[in-house]
Amino acid sequence: MQYQSTRGHDVPQHFSDILLGGLAPDGGLYLPAEYPQLTTDELESWRSLAYADLAYEVLRKFVDDIPEDALRDITRRTYTADVYCNGRPGDDTALITPLRTLGEEQGAPLHLLGLSNGPTLAFKDMAMQLIGNLFEYTLARDDAELNILGATSGDTGSAAEHAMRGKRGIRVVMLSPHGRMSSFQRAQMFSLQDENIVNLAVEGNFDDCQDIVKAVSRDAEFKAHHAIGTVNSINWARVVAQVVYYVHGWLLATDGPGQRVSFSVPSGNFGNVCAGHIARCMGLPIDRLVVATNENDVLDEFFRTGVYRPRSAAETHHTSSPSMDISKASNFERFLYDLVDRDAARLGELFSRLDTEGGFDFTGTPEFDRIAGDFGFVSGKSTHANRVETIRDVHERYGVAIDPHTADGVTVARHHLTAGVPMIVLETALPAKFADIVREALGREPERPTAFEGIEDLPQKFDVVPADADRVKAVIAEHAGR
């Protein structure tokens, strides 16, 4: 298995070559030279596997330079009931990602795939815990150290910090938009007192944070000198780890070969649904991939119209599903690369037009027809009023409390149901992380695991910085020598 850049960098890479980094040297993102395939017999043989062993089977199709025994040990140490428990032992946590059937709507079974059983109560734990163990293994093998630079709109940061705290040879500098996360999300990150964790609250929005990460990654000399790595979803390992739970969701929702399901995915940075795209390209029987956005609807506009027009920071709304307040989706480049038949030169032209014209347009082109026809994408957006109503409706109808991002997924899923085809909504987080909107919808405080009671009252450690890549570089240089 070799990897190539979406921008055409022609030096093939192996999995470990790209594990610790982010952008390719030419500024592109890495993808396999070709997607490995899932056979019908193979999928059927996986029905009885524990999640850790399913993860091993999927990952070994992409990992070519970590011994199989070591890889199996890593997945088994990662996906355990002890890690994915949070005080809720039982059959559900034993499944790691349990499937909860809500009911049947418009002739279609409607399910939630539980992805919030990890230590920070959000789906990002599913990939981040694995990455922490992969990083530790690789650094120990190579006697190396790593300075991780990341950006978060809420959940990536806490998941990364909890996965990396105490890991030998790893330091984390995490950027987050100042004042734009929920109080629970801030507390999960800023209450960590570990010496190897540095939190920077950037005066701007998530896109500003993400732009800083990319700017630092493009400085090849600085990146090499300070051994900069990334845990954002531009990191390939993040995406491939998420492919696993699409396979697991399909296995749980079906009982025989070839049965098709659809997935509805709350989408901001396009990493989560990109994993679904890859699973579909591998042959997983997926009917539709439903991209669910909030009021920041750049992706919905593209999938409906063919027009891609990222918004400025001033145009990016601060919403009640804040982890999706993103107007420039980094992983979207991976899908575009496949959409233009992996023509790196054409992709480069599209991104040049982003810089000069502020967007590009596939309206009326053969590629636009392929978006739904060949790749199965449809989309929709949800507003604050929609998510409040959906949180209330799902609780009243099914007795299940959901967070606002998951509510966006349910809202949009209901517009794309097909009779007889199960619809699986990917759960984003526990509602405890977003108490304000849950309180508005249900008139009460959301339940939270006992270990998180009073987390907002803990001492917090962070620095406020301007949206300036040079300022962040100075912080990295300061901490890299510790």
XYZ file of C-alpha atoms in Angstrom:
482
model
C 0.000 0.000 0.000
C 1.537 3.279 -1.143
C 0.244 6.812 -0.690
C 0.230 9.799 -2.996
C -0.571 13.478 -2.690
C -3.719 15.051 -4.100
C -1.492 17.795 -5.556
C 0.742 15.418 -7.524
C 3.880 15.030 -5.377
C 5.284 11.952 -7.086
C 7.327 10.309 -4.325
C 5.249 7.345 -3.065
C 4.960 7.085 0.717
C 4.258 4.243 3.119
C 1.864 4.421 6.072
C 4.486 5.231 8.711
C 5.996 7.881 6.425
C 2.783 9.923 6.599
C 1.493 8.864 10.039
C 3.165 11.637 12.024
C 2.620 14.438 9.520
C -0.210 16.308 7.878
C 0.113 17.996 4.522
C 2.284 16.542 1.775
C 5.338 18.628 0.749
C 3.334 20.131 -2.133
C 0.494 21.184 0.170
C -1.787 18.312 -0.795
C -3.382 15.576 1.298
C -2.408 11.930 1.218
C -4.603 9.159 -0.145
C -3.869 5.530 -1.054
C -2.724 5.080 -4.645
C -5.836 2.916 -4.908
C -8.508 1.930 -2.411
C -8.318 -1.661 -1.141
C -11.490 -3.616 -1.725
C -13.883 -5.400 0.641
C -15.293 -8.665 -0.648
C -18.717 -10.030 0.227
C -17.222 -13.138 1.841
C -14.819 -11.015 3.857
C -17.574 -8.783 5.218
C -19.692 -11.781 6.179
C -16.749 -13.391 7.984
C -16.386 -10.261 10.150
C -19.870 -10.370 11.686
C -18.721 -12.121 14.866
C -15.607 -10.004 15.452
C -15.116 -7.720 18.422
C -14.598 -4.079 17.440
C -10.849 -4.237 18.161
C -10.368 -7.167 15.810
C -12.565 -5.596 13.138
C -10.355 -2.500 13.382
C -7.305 -4.685 12.844
C -8.814 -6.321 9.750
C -9.711 -2.982 8.168
C -6.508 -1.185 9.125
C -4.172 -3.884 7.868
C -5.472 -3.178 4.375
C -3.901 0.287 4.697
C -0.893 -0.325 6.967
C 2.047 -1.907 5.159
C 4.987 -1.246 7.462
C 3.849 -2.159 10.986
C 4.078 -5.898 11.743
C 0.669 -7.533 11.921
C 1.190 -8.769 15.488
C 2.067 -5.237 16.605
C -0.917 -3.749 14.781
C -3.294 -6.271 16.332
C -1.859 -5.489 19.773
C -2.404 -1.753 19.175
C -6.072 -2.165 18.187
C -6.737 -4.482 21.121
C -5.135 -2.023 23.571
C -7.121 0.831 22.032
C -10.666 -0.485 21.773
C -11.441 -1.821 25.233
C -14.445 -1.507 27.524
C -12.181 0.219 30.062
C -11.498 3.059 27.606
C -15.015 3.221 26.159
C -17.038 3.037 29.340
C -17.433 6.341 31.242
C -19.238 4.665 34.094
C -21.775 2.956 31.845
C -20.803 -0.742 31.840
C -22.930 -3.240 29.967
C -23.527 -4.744 26.563
C -23.617 -1.382 24.786
C -20.121 -0.350 25.805
C -18.842 -3.856 25.044
C -19.812 -3.173 21.430
C -17.732 0.051 21.531
C -20.021 1.611 18.879
C -23.526 0.302 19.690
C -26.376 0.646 17.222
C -29.596 1.998 18.732
C -32.772 1.613 16.703
C -35.062 4.612 17.118
C -37.961 3.355 15.011
C -39.283 3.193 11.490
C -40.010 6.404 9.595
C -41.369 6.528 6.040
C -40.772 2.799 5.775
C -37.089 3.059 6.669
C -35.455 1.867 9.905
C -33.834 4.869 11.617
C -30.770 4.116 13.755
C -28.162 5.974 15.824
C -24.602 4.641 15.782
C -23.202 5.394 19.245
C -19.768 6.976 18.931
C -19.586 8.852 22.235
C -18.504 6.148 24.675
C -14.883 7.332 24.736
C -13.080 9.369 27.399
C -14.157 12.783 26.027
C -17.727 11.743 25.121
C -17.374 12.492 21.385
C -16.818 10.550 18.159
C -13.301 11.986 17.813
C -12.159 9.514 20.492
C -12.711 6.639 18.061
C -9.767 7.741 15.936
C -7.730 9.727 18.426
C -7.198 6.917 20.925
C -5.852 4.776 18.096
C -3.591 7.550 16.842
C -2.140 8.044 20.318
C -1.091 4.399 20.445
C 0.170 4.414 16.844
C 2.256 7.518 17.546
C 3.714 6.039 20.725
C 4.627 2.786 18.950
C 6.254 4.539 15.997
C 8.184 7.063 18.092
C 9.513 4.335 20.398
C 10.531 2.235 17.401
C 12.417 5.130 15.834
C 13.682 6.676 19.121
C 12.075 9.970 18.109
C 9.974 12.780 19.566
C 7.016 14.706 18.155
C 5.467 18.136 18.621
C 1.809 17.939 17.667
C 0.089 21.042 16.342
C -3.689 20.865 16.093
C -6.775 23.007 15.593
C -10.168 22.284 17.077
C -13.695 23.591 16.869
C -14.449 21.742 20.096
C -14.074 17.975 20.174
C -10.840 17.211 18.287
C -8.775 19.114 20.831
C -10.002 17.365 23.938
C -9.891 13.958 22.234
C -6.308 14.560 21.098
C -5.126 15.874 24.444
C -6.661 13.014 26.384
C -5.149 10.525 23.937
C -1.668 12.091 24.088
C -1.335 13.064 27.757
C 1.423 11.044 29.371
C 2.644 9.625 26.043
C 6.439 9.443 25.897
C 8.118 11.885 23.534
C 4.924 13.745 22.587
C 3.984 17.402 23.175
C 0.708 18.983 22.066
C -0.009 22.600 21.084
C -3.759 22.913 20.448
C -5.447 25.931 18.860
C -9.117 26.689 19.509
C -11.349 29.675 18.666
C -11.513 31.940 21.702
C -15.019 32.018 23.198
C -16.622 29.812 20.541
C -16.778 26.428 22.272
C -19.262 25.212 24.852
C -18.241 25.604 28.499
C -17.975 21.804 28.793
C -15.669 21.595 25.772
C -13.444 24.361 27.121
C -13.231 22.671 30.515
C -12.277 19.307 28.995
C -9.270 20.922 27.339
C -8.210 23.795 29.548
C -8.477 21.896 32.849
C -5.647 19.568 31.832
C -2.522 20.506 33.758
C -0.085 18.119 32.048
C 3.263 19.677 31.125
C 3.088 18.270 27.590
C -0.278 19.968 26.840
C -0.403 23.619 25.679
C -3.749 25.282 24.895
C -3.897 28.441 22.797
C -7.223 30.294 22.445
C -7.002 32.094 19.101
C -8.736 35.416 18.565
C -10.750 34.268 15.572
C -12.810 31.304 14.408
C -11.939 27.688 13.660
C -10.981 28.458 10.059
C -8.355 30.894 11.375
C -6.970 28.130 13.609
C -6.952 25.685 10.718
C -5.197 28.195 8.454
C -2.434 28.581 11.046
C -1.897 24.817 11.202
C -1.623 24.686 7.414
C 0.734 27.674 7.313
C 3.073 26.030 9.823
C 2.854 22.723 7.931
C 3.855 24.466 4.702
C 7.050 25.791 6.321
C 9.083 22.666 5.591
C 12.221 23.863 7.373
C 10.407 24.802 10.600
C 8.302 21.638 10.458
C 11.363 19.404 10.122
C 13.467 21.269 12.702
C 10.783 21.049 15.382
C 9.381 17.628 14.350
C 5.854 18.970 13.798
C 3.045 16.478 13.425
C -0.709 16.886 13.300
C -3.808 15.158 14.622
C -6.343 17.127 12.613
C -8.324 15.180 10.058
C -5.810 16.187 7.392
C -3.843 13.374 9.074
C -4.609 10.238 7.071
C -4.659 7.938 10.116
C -7.590 9.946 11.547
C -9.666 9.270 8.448
C -8.826 5.594 8.027
C -9.601 4.884 11.699
C -13.095 6.241 11.086
C -13.650 3.867 8.158
C -13.846 1.086 10.747
C -17.065 2.264 12.360
C -18.815 2.562 9.004
C -18.086 -1.127 8.481
C -19.212 -1.899 12.019
C -22.408 0.115 11.572
C -23.200 -1.756 8.367
C -22.600 -5.113 10.074
C -24.916 -4.193 12.959
C -27.710 -2.882 10.726
C -27.804 -5.811 8.277
C -28.108 -9.577 8.512
C -26.968 -10.738 5.102
C -24.679 -10.015 2.166
C -25.181 -7.066 -0.129
C -27.839 -5.262 1.901
C -27.556 -1.515 1.447
C -27.728 1.139 4.154
C -27.428 4.927 4.179
C -25.467 7.091 6.607
C -26.309 10.632 7.735
C -23.229 12.475 8.951
C -23.106 15.858 10.746
C -20.421 17.606 8.723
C -18.103 20.546 9.236
C -14.546 19.693 8.211
C -15.642 16.751 6.004
C -13.335 14.235 7.714
C -16.088 12.028 9.159
C -18.108 11.741 5.961
C -14.896 11.433 3.927
C -14.306 8.152 5.778
C -17.757 7.050 4.603
C -16.838 7.976 1.036
C -13.729 5.823 1.307
C -15.708 2.909 2.788
C -18.167 3.167 -0.123
C -15.301 3.226 -2.648
C -13.932 0.096 -0.961
C -17.194 -1.711 -1.715
C -19.156 -1.346 1.517
C -22.829 -1.482 0.398
C -23.735 2.150 1.102
C -26.729 3.629 -0.691
C -26.539 7.300 0.294
C -24.059 9.456 2.209
C -26.082 12.318 3.663
C -24.033 15.446 4.410
C -25.786 17.351 7.213
C -24.596 20.915 7.848
C -25.722 23.651 10.191
C -26.204 27.292 9.156
C -22.624 27.236 7.859
C -23.810 25.503 4.723
C -20.868 25.667 2.298
C -20.929 21.902 1.820
C -24.695 21.709 1.448
C -24.538 24.428 -1.208
C -21.938 22.448 -3.133
C -23.746 19.111 -3.050
C -27.043 20.729 -4.053
C -25.792 23.151 -6.700
C -22.198 22.309 -7.651
C -20.973 25.700 -6.414
C -18.135 25.655 -3.867
C -17.786 29.051 -2.163
C -15.979 29.070 1.193
C -16.996 31.896 3.518
C -14.840 34.434 5.270
C -14.450 34.528 9.034
C -16.939 37.377 9.162
C -19.487 35.284 7.240
C -19.100 32.195 9.425
C -21.999 31.910 11.862
C -21.581 31.124 15.569
C -24.281 28.476 16.057
C -25.702 26.123 18.670
C -23.882 23.201 16.995
C -20.503 24.941 17.319
C -18.227 22.053 16.331
C -19.571 22.453 12.796
C -18.988 26.221 12.572
C -16.555 25.704 9.699
C -16.545 27.316 6.264
C -13.404 25.779 4.737
C -13.527 21.988 4.985
C -9.993 20.595 4.806
C -10.909 17.034 3.877
C -13.125 18.142 1.017
C -9.975 18.093 -1.123
C -9.786 14.313 -0.798
C -13.264 13.903 -2.270
C -12.613 16.451 -5.034
C -9.506 14.481 -6.020
C -11.675 11.420 -6.623
C -14.386 13.507 -8.298
C -11.932 14.760 -10.964
C -10.587 11.221 -11.519
C -7.434 11.914 -9.509
C -6.218 14.549 -11.938
C -3.817 16.459 -9.679
C -3.248 19.207 -12.249
C -6.965 19.904 -12.536
C -7.355 19.873 -8.754
C -4.539 22.402 -8.526
C -6.376 24.630 -10.995
C -9.534 24.457 -8.861
C -7.676 25.537 -5.756
C -5.964 28.323 -7.676
C -9.440 29.581 -8.550
C -10.314 29.467 -4.859
C -7.481 31.927 -4.269
C -8.227 34.203 -7.229
C -12.011 33.962 -7.608
C -13.179 32.771 -4.187
C -14.689 29.515 -5.445
C -15.481 27.265 -8.380
C -18.567 25.798 -10.038
C -19.355 22.268 -11.276
C -22.900 23.173 -12.333
C -23.876 21.429 -15.568
C -20.704 19.344 -15.734
C -20.428 15.529 -15.916
C -18.720 15.681 -12.501
C -21.796 17.228 -10.922
C -23.898 14.280 -12.093
C -21.384 11.897 -10.527
C -21.717 13.441 -7.051
C -25.001 11.650 -6.372
C -24.898 9.108 -9.178
C -21.462 7.542 -8.712
C -20.599 8.634 -5.178
C -24.020 8.636 -3.479
C -23.819 12.092 -1.889
C -26.891 14.129 -0.955
C -27.136 16.921 1.583
C -29.191 19.373 3.608
C -28.830 21.972 6.336
C -30.333 22.370 9.789
C -30.981 25.553 11.771
C -31.193 26.277 15.482
C -34.978 25.922 15.374
C -34.627 22.584 13.555
C -32.205 21.145 16.078
C -34.268 22.265 19.082
C -37.361 20.658 17.566
C -35.477 17.475 16.647
C -33.937 17.097 20.121
C -37.416 17.471 21.602
C -39.085 15.144 19.067
C -36.508 12.342 19.365
C -36.789 12.473 23.145
C -40.584 12.493 23.177
C -40.973 9.860 20.471
C -38.125 7.493 21.353
C -36.982 8.435 24.860
C -33.478 9.263 23.629
C -31.587 12.504 24.327
C -29.227 13.651 21.572
C -26.743 16.492 21.188
C -27.269 19.380 18.705
C -24.868 18.040 16.046
C -26.540 14.640 16.079
C -29.839 16.523 15.835
C -28.573 18.143 12.632
C -27.871 14.637 11.340
C -31.351 13.385 12.225
C -33.037 16.492 10.794
C -31.395 16.119 7.395
C -31.627 12.309 7.375
C -35.410 12.559 7.526
C -35.389 14.325 4.150
C -33.474 11.483 2.489
C -35.150 8.317 3.741
C -35.804 5.477 1.286
C -38.334 2.788 2.176
C -36.602 -0.448 3.112
C -33.124 1.093 3.365
C -31.830 1.506 6.941
C -30.654 5.044 7.733
C -27.801 5.231 10.254
C -27.179 8.634 11.834
C -23.662 8.952 13.227
C -23.883 10.188 16.806
C -21.477 13.048 17.422
C -21.320 13.515 21.199
C -23.207 13.087 24.438
C -25.756 15.872 25.042
C -23.970 16.723 28.312
C -21.377 18.604 26.266
C -24.017 21.082 25.051
C -26.233 21.738 28.044
C -27.641 25.101 26.904
C -29.531 23.833 23.871
C -30.602 20.601 25.584
C -32.004 22.691 28.415
C -33.841 24.840 25.865
C -35.291 21.800 24.088
C -36.117 19.541 27.050
C -36.435 21.947 29.958
C -33.892 20.105 32.078
C -30.179 19.512 32.455
C -28.735 16.675 30.344
C -27.378 13.684 32.203
C -23.624 13.378 32.373
C -21.302 10.589 33.532
C -20.354 10.923 37.196
C -16.683 11.502 36.382
C -17.573 14.777 34.640
C -19.608 16.385 37.412
C -18.264 19.852 38.171
C -15.691 19.815 35.363
C -16.420 23.478 34.530
C -15.277 24.492 38.049
C -11.773 23.033 37.699
C -8.797 25.407 37.285
C -8.097 26.120 33.608
C -4.753 26.718 31.895
C -4.618 28.439 28.483
C -3.226 31.508 26.715
C -5.102 33.870 24.396
C -3.145 34.648 21.200
C -3.841 36.555 17.968
C -4.574 34.681 14.740
C -0.928 34.833 13.716
C 1.126 31.853 12.511
C 4.407 33.458 13.613
C 3.082 33.873 17.172
C 2.153 30.188 17.234
C 5.546 29.215 15.841
C 7.183 31.093 18.715
C 5.118 29.092 21.228
C 6.086 25.830 19.540
C 9.756 26.781 19.588
C 9.504 27.697 23.270
C 7.979 24.371 24.286
C 9.809 22.103 21.832
C 12.986 22.215 23.865
C 11.383 21.070 27.119
